[in-house]
PDB file of C-alpha atoms and ligand atoms in Angstrom:
ATOM      1  CA  MET A 889       0.021   0.066  -0.012  1.00 49.00           C
ATOM      2  CA  ALA A 890       1.530   3.334  -1.119  1.00 69.00           C
ATOM      3  CA  ALA A 891       1.855   6.043   1.626  1.00 85.00           C
ATOM      4  CA  GLU A 892       2.224   9.826   1.739  1.00 90.00           C
ATOM      5  CA  THR A 893       5.805  10.968   1.025  1.00 97.00           C
ATOM      6  CA  ILE A 894       8.120  13.666   2.264  1.00 97.00           C
ATOM      7  CA  PHE A 895       6.542  15.923  -0.212  1.00 98.00           C
ATOM      8  CA  SER A 896       3.336  16.149   1.872  1.00 98.00           C
ATOM      9  CA  LYS A 897       5.375  17.343   4.827  1.00 98.00           C
ATOM     10  CA  ILE A 898       6.976  20.040   2.591  1.00 98.00           C
ATOM     11  CA  ILE A 899       3.535  21.077   1.406  1.00 98.00           C
ATOM     12  CA  ARG A 900       2.272  21.356   5.054  1.00 98.00           C
ATOM     13  CA  ARG A 901       5.499  23.160   5.959  1.00 98.00           C
ATOM     14  CA  GLU A 902       6.334  20.490   8.609  1.00 97.00           C
ATOM     15  CA  ILE A 903       9.945  20.207   7.206  1.00 97.00           C
ATOM     16  CA  PRO A 904      12.133  22.933   5.698  1.00 96.00           C
ATOM     17  CA  SER A 905      12.238  23.475   2.039  1.00 98.00           C
ATOM     18  CA  GLU A 906      12.850  26.398  -0.365  1.00 98.00           C
ATOM     19  CA  ILE A 907       9.294  27.057  -1.442  1.00 98.00           C
ATOM     20  CA  VAL A 908       9.094  29.417  -4.432  1.00 98.00           C
ATOM     21  CA  PHE A 909       5.278  29.324  -4.816  1.00 98.00           C
ATOM     22  CA  GLN A 910       2.284  27.928  -3.185  1.00 98.00           C
ATOM     23  CA  ASP A 911      -1.444  28.313  -3.532  1.00 98.00           C
ATOM     24  CA  ASP A 912      -4.512  26.207  -2.518  1.00 98.00           C
ATOM     25  CA  GLN A 913      -3.791  23.657  -5.311  1.00 98.00           C
ATOM     26  CA  VAL A 914       0.005  23.364  -5.846  1.00 98.00           C
ATOM     27  CA  THR A 915       3.293  23.906  -4.148  1.00 98.00           C
ATOM     28  CA  ALA A 916       6.680  24.519  -5.856  1.00 98.00           C
ATOM     29  CA  PHE A 917       9.979  24.118  -4.167  1.00 98.00           C
ATOM     30  CA  ARG A 918      13.666  23.767  -5.103  1.00 98.00           C
ATOM     31  CA  ASP A 919      14.845  20.297  -5.710  1.00 98.00           C
ATOM     32  CA  ILE A 920      17.350  19.300  -3.013  1.00 98.00           C
ATOM     33  CA  ASN A 921      19.716  17.738  -5.589  1.00 98.00           C
ATOM     34  CA  PRO A 922      19.475  20.127  -8.512  1.00 98.00           C
ATOM     35  CA  GLN A 923      20.351  18.828 -12.013  1.00 97.00           C
ATOM     36  CA  ALA A 924      20.450  22.282 -13.509  1.00 98.00           C
ATOM     37  CA  PRO A 925      20.912  25.854 -12.299  1.00 98.00           C
ATOM     38  CA  VAL A 926      17.116  26.071 -12.070  1.00 98.00           C
ATOM     39  CA  HIS A 927      15.495  22.834 -10.722  1.00 98.00           C
ATOM     40  CA  ILE A 928      12.118  23.279  -9.194  1.00 99.00           C
ATOM     41  CA  LEU A 929       9.554  20.654  -8.348  1.00 99.00           C
ATOM     42  CA  ILE A 930       5.893  21.624  -8.920  1.00 98.00           C
ATOM     43  CA  VAL A 931       3.553  19.368  -6.833  1.00 98.00           C
ATOM     44  CA  PRO A 932      -0.234  18.998  -6.421  1.00 98.00           C
ATOM     45  CA  ASN A 933      -1.097  19.662  -2.752  1.00 98.00           C
ATOM     46  CA  ARG A 934      -3.410  16.648  -3.031  1.00 97.00           C
ATOM     47  CA  TRP A 935      -1.568  13.322  -2.903  1.00 97.00           C
ATOM     48  CA  ILE A 936      -1.493  11.619  -6.288  1.00 97.00           C
ATOM     49  CA  PRO A 937       1.128   8.872  -6.200  1.00 98.00           C
ATOM     50  CA  THR A 938       2.004   8.537  -9.951  1.00 98.00           C
ATOM     51  CA  ALA A 939       0.921   9.521 -13.434  1.00 98.00           C
ATOM     52  CA  ASN A 940      -1.045   6.266 -13.476  1.00 98.00           C
ATOM     53  CA  ASP A 941      -3.236   7.536 -10.720  1.00 98.00           C
ATOM     54  CA  VAL A 942      -4.372  10.668 -12.659  1.00 98.00           C
ATOM     55  CA  GLY A 943      -8.178  10.790 -13.470  1.00 97.00           C
ATOM     56  CA  ALA A 944     -10.674  12.964 -15.190  1.00 98.00           C
ATOM     57  CA  ASP A 945     -11.172  14.857 -11.995  1.00 97.00           C
ATOM     58  CA  ASP A 946      -7.547  16.055 -12.061  1.00 98.00           C
ATOM     59  CA  GLU A 947      -7.772  17.804 -15.432  1.00 98.00           C
ATOM     60  CA  GLN A 948      -8.158  21.296 -13.909  1.00 98.00           C
ATOM     61  CA  LEU A 949      -5.428  20.670 -11.368  1.00 98.00           C
ATOM     62  CA  LEU A 950      -2.808  19.404 -13.815  1.00 98.00           C
ATOM     63  CA  GLY A 951      -3.646  22.303 -16.162  1.00 98.00           C
ATOM     64  CA  HIS A 952      -2.926  24.632 -13.274  1.00 98.00           C
ATOM     65  CA  LEU A 953       0.366  22.758 -12.589  1.00 98.00           C
ATOM     66  CA  PHE A 954       1.434  23.868 -16.131  1.00 98.00           C
ATOM     67  CA  VAL A 955       0.210  27.377 -15.721  1.00 98.00           C
ATOM     68  CA  VAL A 956       2.320  27.723 -12.456  1.00 98.00           C
ATOM     69  CA  ALA A 957       5.227  26.111 -14.176  1.00 98.00           C
ATOM     70  CA  SER A 958       5.243  28.678 -16.989  1.00 98.00           C
ATOM     71  CA  GLN A 959       4.950  31.510 -14.440  1.00 98.00           C
ATOM     72  CA  ILE A 960       7.803  30.185 -12.414  1.00 98.00           C
ATOM     73  CA  ALA A 961       9.938  29.848 -15.561  1.00 98.00           C
ATOM     74  CA  ALA A 962       9.313  33.533 -16.289  1.00 98.00           C
ATOM     75  CA  GLN A 963      10.113  34.578 -12.746  1.00 98.00           C
ATOM     76  CA  GLN A 964      13.378  32.561 -12.827  1.00 98.00           C
ATOM     77  CA  GLY A 965      14.362  34.276 -16.116  1.00 98.00           C
ATOM     78  CA  ILE A 966      14.493  31.146 -18.239  1.00 98.00           C
ATOM     79  CA  ALA A 967      11.235  31.379 -20.287  1.00 98.00           C
ATOM     80  CA  GLU A 968      13.103  32.790 -23.322  1.00 98.00           C
ATOM     81  CA  SER A 969      16.224  30.670 -23.080  1.00 98.00           C
ATOM     82  CA  GLY A 970      14.070  27.662 -22.547  1.00 98.00           C
ATOM     83  CA  TYR A 971      13.488  24.828 -20.135  1.00 98.00           C
ATOM     84  CA  ARG A 972      12.314  21.214 -19.680  1.00 98.00           C
ATOM     85  CA  LEU A 973       9.145  20.008 -17.916  1.00 98.00           C
ATOM     86  CA  LEU A 974       9.412  16.362 -16.978  1.00 98.00           C
ATOM     87  CA  VAL A 975       7.288  13.721 -15.122  1.00 98.00           C
ATOM     88  CA  ASN A 976       8.830  10.377 -14.088  1.00 98.00           C
ATOM     89  CA  CYS A 977       6.534   7.344 -13.545  1.00 98.00           C
ATOM     90  CA  ASN A 978       7.343   4.238 -11.733  1.00 98.00           C
ATOM     91  CA  ARG A 979      10.585   2.102 -12.029  1.00 97.00           C
ATOM     92  CA  ASP A 980      11.403   2.444 -15.706  1.00 96.00           C
ATOM     93  CA  GLY A 981      10.573   6.179 -15.503  1.00 97.00           C
ATOM     94  CA  GLY A 982      13.010   6.521 -12.550  1.00 96.00           C
ATOM     95  CA  GLN A 983      10.429   7.872 -10.146  1.00 98.00           C
ATOM     96  CA  GLU A 984      11.901   8.122  -6.551  1.00 98.00           C
ATOM     97  CA  VAL A 985       9.219  10.024  -4.733  1.00 98.00           C
ATOM     98  CA  PHE A 986       5.693   8.689  -5.108  1.00 98.00           C
ATOM     99  CA  HIS A 987       3.884  11.978  -5.100  1.00 98.00           C
ATOM    100  CA  LEU A 988       3.285  13.203  -8.595  1.00 98.00           C
ATOM    101  CA  HIS A 989       5.513  16.154  -9.504  1.00 98.00           C
ATOM    102  CA  LEU A 990       6.511  18.188 -12.418  1.00 98.00           C
ATOM    103  CA  HIS A 991      10.347  18.890 -12.647  1.00 98.00           C
ATOM    104  CA  LEU A 992      11.117  22.368 -14.125  1.00 98.00           C
ATOM    105  CA  LEU A 993      14.754  22.386 -15.340  1.00 98.00           C
ATOM    106  CA  GLY A 994      16.656  25.172 -17.007  1.00 98.00           C
ATOM    107  CA  GLY A 995      19.363  27.712 -16.907  1.00 98.00           C
ATOM    108  CA  ARG A 996      21.640  25.785 -19.023  1.00 98.00           C
ATOM    109  CA  GLN A 997      21.628  23.792 -22.362  1.00 97.00           C
ATOM    110  CA  LEU A 998      20.046  20.571 -21.148  1.00 97.00           C
ATOM    111  CA  GLY A 999      21.285  18.360 -24.034  1.00 93.00           C
ATOM    112  CA  PRO A1000      19.448  15.343 -25.465  1.00 92.00           C
ATOM    113  CA  MET A1001      16.178  14.388 -23.776  1.00 89.00           C
ATOM    114  CA  LEU A1002      17.399  10.778 -22.891  1.00 86.00           C
ATOM    115  CA  LEU A1003      20.769   9.213 -22.371  1.00 78.00           C
ATOM    116  CA  ARG A1004      21.465   6.997 -25.353  1.00 73.00           C
ATOM    117  CA  GLN A1005      21.195   3.413 -24.144  1.00 69.00           C
ATOM    118  CA  SER A1006      19.430   0.590 -25.880  1.00 63.00           C
TER     119      SER A1006
HETATM  120  P1  AMP B 718      11.659  11.570  -9.197  1.00 73.84           P
HETATM  121  O1  AMP B 718      12.848  10.769  -9.512  1.00 73.84           O
HETATM  122  O2  AMP B 718      10.951  12.153 -10.402  1.00 73.84           O
HETATM  123  O3  AMP B 718      10.710  10.977  -8.201  1.00 73.84           O
HETATM  124  O4  AMP B 718      12.253  12.918  -8.491  1.00 73.84           O
HETATM  125  C1  AMP B 718      12.356  13.067  -7.141  1.00 73.84           C
HETATM  126  C2  AMP B 718      13.024  14.372  -6.808  1.00 73.84           C
HETATM  127  O5  AMP B 718      12.811  14.802  -5.514  1.00 73.84           O
HETATM  128  C3  AMP B 718      14.588  14.144  -6.975  1.00 73.84           C
HETATM  129  O6  AMP B 718      15.033  15.088  -7.927  1.00 73.84           O
HETATM  130  C4  AMP B 718      15.077  14.576  -5.594  1.00 73.84           C
HETATM  131  O7  AMP B 718      16.329  15.214  -5.561  1.00 73.84           O
HETATM  132  C5  AMP B 718      14.002  15.370  -5.087  1.00 73.84           C
HETATM  133  N1  AMP B 718      13.878  15.465  -3.639  1.00 73.84           N
HETATM  134  C6  AMP B 718      13.796  14.263  -2.798  1.00 73.84           C
HETATM  135  N2  AMP B 718      13.665  14.778  -1.453  1.00 73.84           N
HETATM  136  C7  AMP B 718      13.600  16.086  -1.499  1.00 73.84           C
HETATM  137  C8  AMP B 718      13.426  17.212  -0.485  1.00 73.84           C
HETATM  138  N3  AMP B 718      13.316  16.906   0.850  1.00 73.84           N
HETATM  139  N4  AMP B 718      13.387  18.478  -0.954  1.00 73.84           N
HETATM  140  C9  AMP B 718      13.549  18.730  -2.245  1.00 73.84           C
HETATM  141  N5  AMP B 718      13.647  17.774  -3.165  1.00 73.84           N
HETATM  142  C10 AMP B 718      13.737  16.554  -2.911  1.00 73.84           C
END
């Protein structure tokens, strides 16, 4: 049975994190192990474990996630240079934290989308 993750504690501000945006639907905070000069996680406040658990009821929420992502990209000064939005799902997707989140990565040339492995 899946359980809430550390991200729920960040959302509730029970543990420290560098939160850059929060409203009643989403929270955005800096990744603790950044892979680019800008690496921010945008997370629904409501716990959704993986992309597999997204349903029709989540359409507005996930649209809002993208609106917030684009606003943060502009605030971080990377809208014009560009950035990558990424969601990992389960083992093959490399998901480590089972609370759906959008990675916002930018501030450098990110290179090819995937490592070239067979
Ligand atoms: P994923 O592999 O897509 O599940 O990504 C999980 C991300 O969460 C990784 O990039 C981690 O560095 C990041 N992360 C894990 N714990 C924390 C934390 N306490 N605060 C901020 N980011 C975290």
